[in-house]
Amino acid sequence: MPNDPVHAVIALGSNLGDREGHVRSAVACLADLPCSTLIAVSTIRETQPEGECLQGPYLNGAVLIDTRLSPRCLLEALFEIERKHGRVRGKEQRWGPRTLDLDLILYGDMTCSEPGLVVPHPRMHLRRFVLEPLAEIAPGWLVPGIGMTAGELFMRVTDGSRPRDEGLV
Protein backbone atom coordinates (compact mmCIF):
# COMPACT_ATOMS: atom_id res chain seq x y z
CA MET A 1 0.00 0.00 0.00
CA PRO A 2 1.36 3.47 -0.86
CA ASN A 3 2.35 5.61 2.14
CA ASP A 4 0.89 8.78 0.65
CA PRO A 5 -2.51 8.90 -1.03
CA VAL A 6 -2.48 8.60 -4.80
CA HIS A 7 -5.04 10.23 -7.09
CA ALA A 8 -6.96 7.63 -9.08
CA VAL A 9 -9.76 7.96 -11.64
CA ILE A 10 -12.51 5.41 -12.03
CA ALA A 11 -14.86 5.48 -15.00
CA LEU A 12 -18.36 4.18 -14.40
CA GLY A 13 -21.22 3.19 -16.63
CA SER A 14 -24.54 1.35 -16.63
CA ASN A 15 -27.08 0.45 -19.28
CA LEU A 16 -29.14 -2.31 -17.67
CA GLY A 17 -31.89 -2.05 -15.08
CA ASP A 18 -32.01 1.03 -12.88
CA ARG A 19 -29.07 2.77 -14.57
CA GLU A 20 -29.21 5.87 -12.40
CA GLY A 21 -29.61 3.81 -9.25
CA HIS A 22 -26.61 1.64 -10.15
CA VAL A 23 -24.43 4.69 -10.84
CA ARG A 24 -25.50 6.53 -7.68
CA SER A 25 -24.95 3.40 -5.59
CA ALA A 26 -21.53 2.85 -7.15
CA VAL A 27 -20.48 6.42 -6.30
CA ALA A 28 -21.60 5.83 -2.70
CA CYS A 29 -19.60 2.57 -2.60
CA LEU A 30 -16.52 4.35 -3.98
CA ALA A 31 -16.91 7.03 -1.30
CA ASP A 32 -16.82 4.24 1.30
CA LEU A 33 -13.69 2.49 0.02
CA PRO A 34 -11.15 1.84 2.79
CA CYS A 35 -8.06 4.03 2.86
CA SER A 36 -9.66 6.30 0.24
CA THR A 37 -11.36 9.69 -0.04
CA LEU A 38 -13.79 10.73 -2.75
CA ILE A 39 -12.53 14.01 -4.26
CA ALA A 40 -14.78 14.69 -7.26
CA VAL A 41 -17.68 13.22 -9.22
CA SER A 42 -18.32 14.22 -12.81
CA THR A 43 -21.67 14.98 -14.32
CA ILE A 44 -23.41 11.73 -15.23
CA ARG A 45 -24.31 11.76 -18.92
CA GLU A 46 -26.20 9.52 -21.28
CA THR A 47 -24.07 8.13 -24.10
CA GLN A 48 -24.62 5.81 -27.00
CA PRO A 49 -22.94 2.40 -26.78
CA GLU A 50 -19.92 1.63 -28.91
CA GLY A 51 -19.28 -1.60 -30.75
CA GLU A 52 -21.50 -3.89 -32.73
CA CYS A 53 -23.63 -5.30 -29.92
CA LEU A 54 -27.22 -3.99 -29.99
CA GLN A 55 -27.95 -2.43 -26.61
CA GLY A 56 -29.48 0.59 -24.97
CA PRO A 57 -27.74 3.84 -24.04
CA TYR A 58 -25.39 4.10 -21.08
CA LEU A 59 -25.13 6.49 -18.21
CA ASN A 60 -21.43 7.31 -17.87
CA GLY A 61 -19.29 9.36 -15.55
CA ALA A 62 -16.05 9.36 -13.62
CA VAL A 63 -14.86 9.83 -10.07
CA LEU A 64 -11.58 11.08 -8.70
CA ILE A 65 -10.38 9.59 -5.42
CA ASP A 66 -7.32 9.77 -3.22
CA THR A 67 -6.39 6.27 -2.16
CA ARG A 68 -3.75 4.36 -0.28
CA LEU A 69 -4.95 1.11 -1.88
CA SER A 70 -2.56 -0.43 -4.37
CA PRO A 71 -3.79 -0.53 -7.97
CA ARG A 72 -4.47 -4.28 -7.68
CA CYS A 73 -6.40 -3.88 -4.39
CA LEU A 74 -8.37 -0.99 -5.86
CA LEU A 75 -9.23 -3.05 -8.94
CA GLU A 76 -10.42 -5.94 -6.77
CA ALA A 77 -12.59 -3.51 -4.78
CA LEU A 78 -14.11 -2.27 -8.07
CA PHE A 79 -14.90 -5.84 -9.12
CA GLU A 80 -16.60 -6.44 -5.77
CA ILE A 81 -18.77 -3.33 -6.21
CA GLU A 82 -19.72 -4.60 -9.69
CA ARG A 83 -20.65 -8.02 -8.25
CA LYS A 84 -22.87 -6.35 -5.64
CA HIS A 85 -24.72 -4.73 -8.56
CA GLY A 86 -25.29 -8.01 -10.37
CA ARG A 87 -22.41 -8.02 -12.81
CA VAL A 88 -20.68 -11.31 -13.47
CA ARG A 89 -17.48 -10.64 -15.40
CA GLY A 90 -16.56 -13.42 -17.78
CA LYS A 91 -20.16 -14.49 -18.37
CA GLU A 92 -21.19 -11.53 -20.47
CA GLN A 93 -20.62 -10.41 -24.02
CA ARG A 94 -17.54 -8.26 -24.43
CA TRP A 95 -18.58 -4.61 -24.67
CA GLY A 96 -22.16 -5.75 -24.17
CA PRO A 97 -24.85 -4.47 -21.82
CA ARG A 98 -24.15 -4.45 -18.09
CA THR A 99 -25.65 -3.32 -14.83
CA LEU A 100 -22.41 -1.64 -13.79
CA ASP A 101 -18.99 -1.16 -15.31
CA LEU A 102 -16.16 0.27 -13.20
CA ASP A 103 -12.79 0.77 -14.88
CA LEU A 104 -9.58 1.95 -13.25
CA ILE A 105 -8.54 4.60 -15.77
CA LEU A 106 -5.61 6.34 -14.07
CA TYR A 107 -3.57 5.72 -10.94
CA GLY A 108 -1.24 8.62 -10.23
CA ASP A 109 1.52 8.81 -12.82
CA MET A 110 1.83 5.04 -12.91
CA THR A 111 2.00 2.91 -16.01
CA CYS A 112 1.41 -0.78 -15.47
CA SER A 113 0.75 -3.72 -17.75
CA GLU A 114 0.29 -7.03 -16.02
CA PRO A 115 -2.33 -9.76 -16.34
CA GLY A 116 -5.73 -8.25 -15.61
CA LEU A 117 -4.39 -4.77 -14.82
CA VAL A 118 -3.38 -2.16 -17.36
CA VAL A 119 -3.02 1.48 -16.27
CA PRO A 120 -3.67 3.89 -17.88
CA HIS A 121 -6.67 2.11 -19.33
CA PRO A 122 -5.52 1.00 -22.79
CA ARG A 123 -8.42 2.53 -24.76
CA MET A 124 -9.21 5.59 -22.65
CA HIS A 125 -7.68 7.98 -25.20
CA LEU A 126 -10.18 6.75 -27.83
CA ARG A 127 -13.36 6.97 -25.81
CA ARG A 128 -15.29 10.19 -25.56
CA PHE A 129 -17.51 8.65 -22.85
CA VAL A 130 -14.37 8.33 -20.69
CA LEU A 131 -12.56 11.51 -21.72
CA GLU A 132 -15.47 13.92 -21.31
CA PRO A 133 -16.09 13.19 -17.61
CA LEU A 134 -12.34 12.86 -17.01
CA ALA A 135 -11.71 16.28 -18.57
CA GLU A 136 -14.46 17.69 -16.37
CA ILE A 137 -12.93 16.52 -13.08
CA ALA A 138 -9.20 16.49 -13.93
CA PRO A 139 -8.54 18.44 -17.16
CA GLY A 140 -4.86 19.06 -16.40
CA TRP A 141 -3.98 15.45 -15.55
CA LEU A 142 -1.02 14.50 -17.74
CA VAL A 143 -1.81 10.98 -18.93
CA PRO A 144 1.25 8.75 -18.44
CA GLY A 145 2.58 7.15 -21.60
CA ILE A 146 0.64 9.56 -23.81
CA GLY A 147 2.10 12.94 -22.84
CA MET A 148 -1.16 14.83 -23.23
CA THR A 149 -3.56 16.10 -20.60
CA ALA A 150 -7.07 14.74 -20.16
CA GLY A 151 -8.39 18.04 -21.51
CA GLU A 152 -6.20 17.83 -24.61
CA LEU A 153 -7.25 14.24 -25.28
CA PHE A 154 -10.90 15.21 -24.93
CA MET A 155 -10.44 18.06 -27.41
CA ARG A 156 -8.94 15.59 -29.89
CA VAL A 157 -11.98 13.33 -29.79
CA THR A 158 -14.37 16.27 -30.09
CA ASP A 159 -12.62 18.08 -32.95
CA GLY A 160 -12.51 15.06 -35.24
CA SER A 161 -8.78 14.36 -34.91
CA ARG A 162 -9.42 11.22 -32.90
CA PRO A 163 -6.10 9.56 -32.11
CA ARG A 164 -5.37 6.17 -33.59
CA ASP A 165 -5.19 3.17 -31.30
CA GLU A 166 -1.52 2.63 -32.04
CA GLY A 167 1.57 4.03 -30.45
CA LEU A 168 -0.11 6.10 -27.74
CA VAL A 169 -0.07 3.62 -24.90
CSV table of C-alpha atoms in Angstrom, one decimal:
chain,number,residue,atom,x,y,z
A,1,MET,CA,0.0,0.0,0.0
A,2,PRO,CA,1.4,3.5,-0.9
A,3,ASN,CA,2.3,5.6,2.1
A,4,ASP,CA,0.9,8.8,0.6
A,5,PRO,CA,-2.5,8.9,-1.0
A,6,VAL,CA,-2.5,8.6,-4.8
A,7,HIS,CA,-5.0,10.2,-7.1
A,8,ALA,CA,-7.0,7.6,-9.1
A,9,VAL,CA,-9.8,8.0,-11.6
A,10,ILE,CA,-12.5,5.4,-12.0
A,11,ALA,CA,-14.9,5.5,-15.0
A,12,LEU,CA,-18.4,4.2,-14.4
A,13,GLY,CA,-21.2,3.2,-16.6
A,14,SER,CA,-24.5,1.4,-16.6
A,15,ASN,CA,-27.1,0.5,-19.3
A,16,LEU,CA,-29.1,-2.3,-17.7
A,17,GLY,CA,-31.9,-2.0,-15.1
A,18,ASP,CA,-32.0,1.0,-12.9
A,19,ARG,CA,-29.1,2.8,-14.6
A,20,GLU,CA,-29.2,5.9,-12.4
A,21,GLY,CA,-29.6,3.8,-9.2
A,22,HIS,CA,-26.6,1.6,-10.1
A,23,VAL,CA,-24.4,4.7,-10.8
A,24,ARG,CA,-25.5,6.5,-7.7
A,25,SER,CA,-24.9,3.4,-5.6
A,26,ALA,CA,-21.5,2.9,-7.2
A,27,VAL,CA,-20.5,6.4,-6.3
A,28,ALA,CA,-21.6,5.8,-2.7
A,29,CYS,CA,-19.6,2.6,-2.6
A,30,LEU,CA,-16.5,4.4,-4.0
A,31,ALA,CA,-16.9,7.0,-1.3
A,32,ASP,CA,-16.8,4.2,1.3
A,33,LEU,CA,-13.7,2.5,0.0
A,34,PRO,CA,-11.2,1.8,2.8
A,35,CYS,CA,-8.1,4.0,2.9
A,36,SER,CA,-9.7,6.3,0.2
A,37,THR,CA,-11.4,9.7,0.0
A,38,LEU,CA,-13.8,10.7,-2.7
A,39,ILE,CA,-12.5,14.0,-4.3
A,40,ALA,CA,-14.8,14.7,-7.3
A,41,VAL,CA,-17.7,13.2,-9.2
A,42,SER,CA,-18.3,14.2,-12.8
A,43,THR,CA,-21.7,15.0,-14.3
A,44,ILE,CA,-23.4,11.7,-15.2
A,45,ARG,CA,-24.3,11.8,-18.9
A,46,GLU,CA,-26.2,9.5,-21.3
A,47,THR,CA,-24.1,8.1,-24.1
A,48,GLN,CA,-24.6,5.8,-27.0
A,49,PRO,CA,-22.9,2.4,-26.8
A,50,GLU,CA,-19.9,1.6,-28.9
A,51,GLY,CA,-19.3,-1.6,-30.7
A,52,GLU,CA,-21.5,-3.9,-32.7
A,53,CYS,CA,-23.6,-5.3,-29.9
A,54,LEU,CA,-27.2,-4.0,-30.0
A,55,GLN,CA,-28.0,-2.4,-26.6
A,56,GLY,CA,-29.5,0.6,-25.0
A,57,PRO,CA,-27.7,3.8,-24.0
A,58,TYR,CA,-25.4,4.1,-21.1
A,59,LEU,CA,-25.1,6.5,-18.2
A,60,ASN,CA,-21.4,7.3,-17.9
A,61,GLY,CA,-19.3,9.4,-15.6
A,62,ALA,CA,-16.0,9.4,-13.6
A,63,VAL,CA,-14.9,9.8,-10.1
A,64,LEU,CA,-11.6,11.1,-8.7
A,65,ILE,CA,-10.4,9.6,-5.4
A,66,ASP,CA,-7.3,9.8,-3.2
A,67,THR,CA,-6.4,6.3,-2.2
A,68,ARG,CA,-3.7,4.4,-0.3
A,69,LEU,CA,-5.0,1.1,-1.9
A,70,SER,CA,-2.6,-0.4,-4.4
A,71,PRO,CA,-3.8,-0.5,-8.0
A,72,ARG,CA,-4.5,-4.3,-7.7
A,73,CYS,CA,-6.4,-3.9,-4.4
A,74,LEU,CA,-8.4,-1.0,-5.9
A,75,LEU,CA,-9.2,-3.0,-8.9
A,76,GLU,CA,-10.4,-5.9,-6.8
A,77,ALA,CA,-12.6,-3.5,-4.8
A,78,LEU,CA,-14.1,-2.3,-8.1
A,79,PHE,CA,-14.9,-5.8,-9.1
A,80,GLU,CA,-16.6,-6.4,-5.8
A,81,ILE,CA,-18.8,-3.3,-6.2
A,82,GLU,CA,-19.7,-4.6,-9.7
A,83,ARG,CA,-20.7,-8.0,-8.3
A,84,LYS,CA,-22.9,-6.3,-5.6
A,85,HIS,CA,-24.7,-4.7,-8.6
A,86,GLY,CA,-25.3,-8.0,-10.4
A,87,ARG,CA,-22.4,-8.0,-12.8
A,88,VAL,CA,-20.7,-11.3,-13.5
A,89,ARG,CA,-17.5,-10.6,-15.4
A,90,GLY,CA,-16.6,-13.4,-17.8
A,91,LYS,CA,-20.2,-14.5,-18.4
A,92,GLU,CA,-21.2,-11.5,-20.5
A,93,GLN,CA,-20.6,-10.4,-24.0
A,94,ARG,CA,-17.5,-8.3,-24.4
A,95,TRP,CA,-18.6,-4.6,-24.7
A,96,GLY,CA,-22.2,-5.8,-24.2
A,97,PRO,CA,-24.8,-4.5,-21.8
A,98,ARG,CA,-24.2,-4.4,-18.1
A,99,THR,CA,-25.6,-3.3,-14.8
A,100,LEU,CA,-22.4,-1.6,-13.8
A,101,ASP,CA,-19.0,-1.2,-15.3
A,102,LEU,CA,-16.2,0.3,-13.2
A,103,ASP,CA,-12.8,0.8,-14.9
A,104,LEU,CA,-9.6,2.0,-13.3
A,105,ILE,CA,-8.5,4.6,-15.8
A,106,LEU,CA,-5.6,6.3,-14.1
A,107,TYR,CA,-3.6,5.7,-10.9
A,108,GLY,CA,-1.2,8.6,-10.2
A,109,ASP,CA,1.5,8.8,-12.8
A,110,MET,CA,1.8,5.0,-12.9
A,111,THR,CA,2.0,2.9,-16.0
A,112,CYS,CA,1.4,-0.8,-15.5
A,113,SER,CA,0.8,-3.7,-17.8
A,114,GLU,CA,0.3,-7.0,-16.0
A,115,PRO,CA,-2.3,-9.8,-16.3
A,116,GLY,CA,-5.7,-8.3,-15.6
A,117,LEU,CA,-4.4,-4.8,-14.8
A,118,VAL,CA,-3.4,-2.2,-17.4
A,119,VAL,CA,-3.0,1.5,-16.3
A,120,PRO,CA,-3.7,3.9,-17.9
A,121,HIS,CA,-6.7,2.1,-19.3
A,122,PRO,CA,-5.5,1.0,-22.8
A,123,ARG,CA,-8.4,2.5,-24.8
A,124,MET,CA,-9.2,5.6,-22.6
A,125,HIS,CA,-7.7,8.0,-25.2
A,126,LEU,CA,-10.2,6.7,-27.8
A,127,ARG,CA,-13.4,7.0,-25.8
A,128,ARG,CA,-15.3,10.2,-25.6
A,129,PHE,CA,-17.5,8.6,-22.8
A,130,VAL,CA,-14.4,8.3,-20.7
A,131,LEU,CA,-12.6,11.5,-21.7
A,132,GLU,CA,-15.5,13.9,-21.3
A,133,PRO,CA,-16.1,13.2,-17.6
A,134,LEU,CA,-12.3,12.9,-17.0
A,135,ALA,CA,-11.7,16.3,-18.6
A,136,GLU,CA,-14.5,17.7,-16.4
A,137,ILE,CA,-12.9,16.5,-13.1
A,138,ALA,CA,-9.2,16.5,-13.9
A,139,PRO,CA,-8.5,18.4,-17.2
A,140,GLY,CA,-4.9,19.1,-16.4
A,141,TRP,CA,-4.0,15.5,-15.5
A,142,LEU,CA,-1.0,14.5,-17.7
A,143,VAL,CA,-1.8,11.0,-18.9
A,144,PRO,CA,1.2,8.8,-18.4
A,145,GLY,CA,2.6,7.1,-21.6
A,146,ILE,CA,0.6,9.6,-23.8
A,147,GLY,CA,2.1,12.9,-22.8
A,148,MET,CA,-1.2,14.8,-23.2
A,149,THR,CA,-3.6,16.1,-20.6
A,150,ALA,CA,-7.1,14.7,-20.2
A,151,GLY,CA,-8.4,18.0,-21.5
A,152,GLU,CA,-6.2,17.8,-24.6
A,153,LEU,CA,-7.3,14.2,-25.3
A,154,PHE,CA,-10.9,15.2,-24.9
A,155,MET,CA,-10.4,18.1,-27.4
A,156,ARG,CA,-8.9,15.6,-29.9
A,157,VAL,CA,-12.0,13.3,-29.8
A,158,THR,CA,-14.4,16.3,-30.1
A,159,ASP,CA,-12.6,18.1,-32.9
A,160,GLY,CA,-12.5,15.1,-35.2
A,161,SER,CA,-8.8,14.4,-34.9
A,162,ARG,CA,-9.4,11.2,-32.9
A,163,PRO,CA,-6.1,9.6,-32.1
A,164,ARG,CA,-5.4,6.2,-33.6
A,165,ASP,CA,-5.2,3.2,-31.3
A,166,GLU,CA,-1.5,2.6,-32.0
A,167,GLY,CA,1.6,4.0,-30.4
A,168,LEU,CA,-0.1,6.1,-27.7
A,169,VAL,CA,-0.1,3.6,-24.9
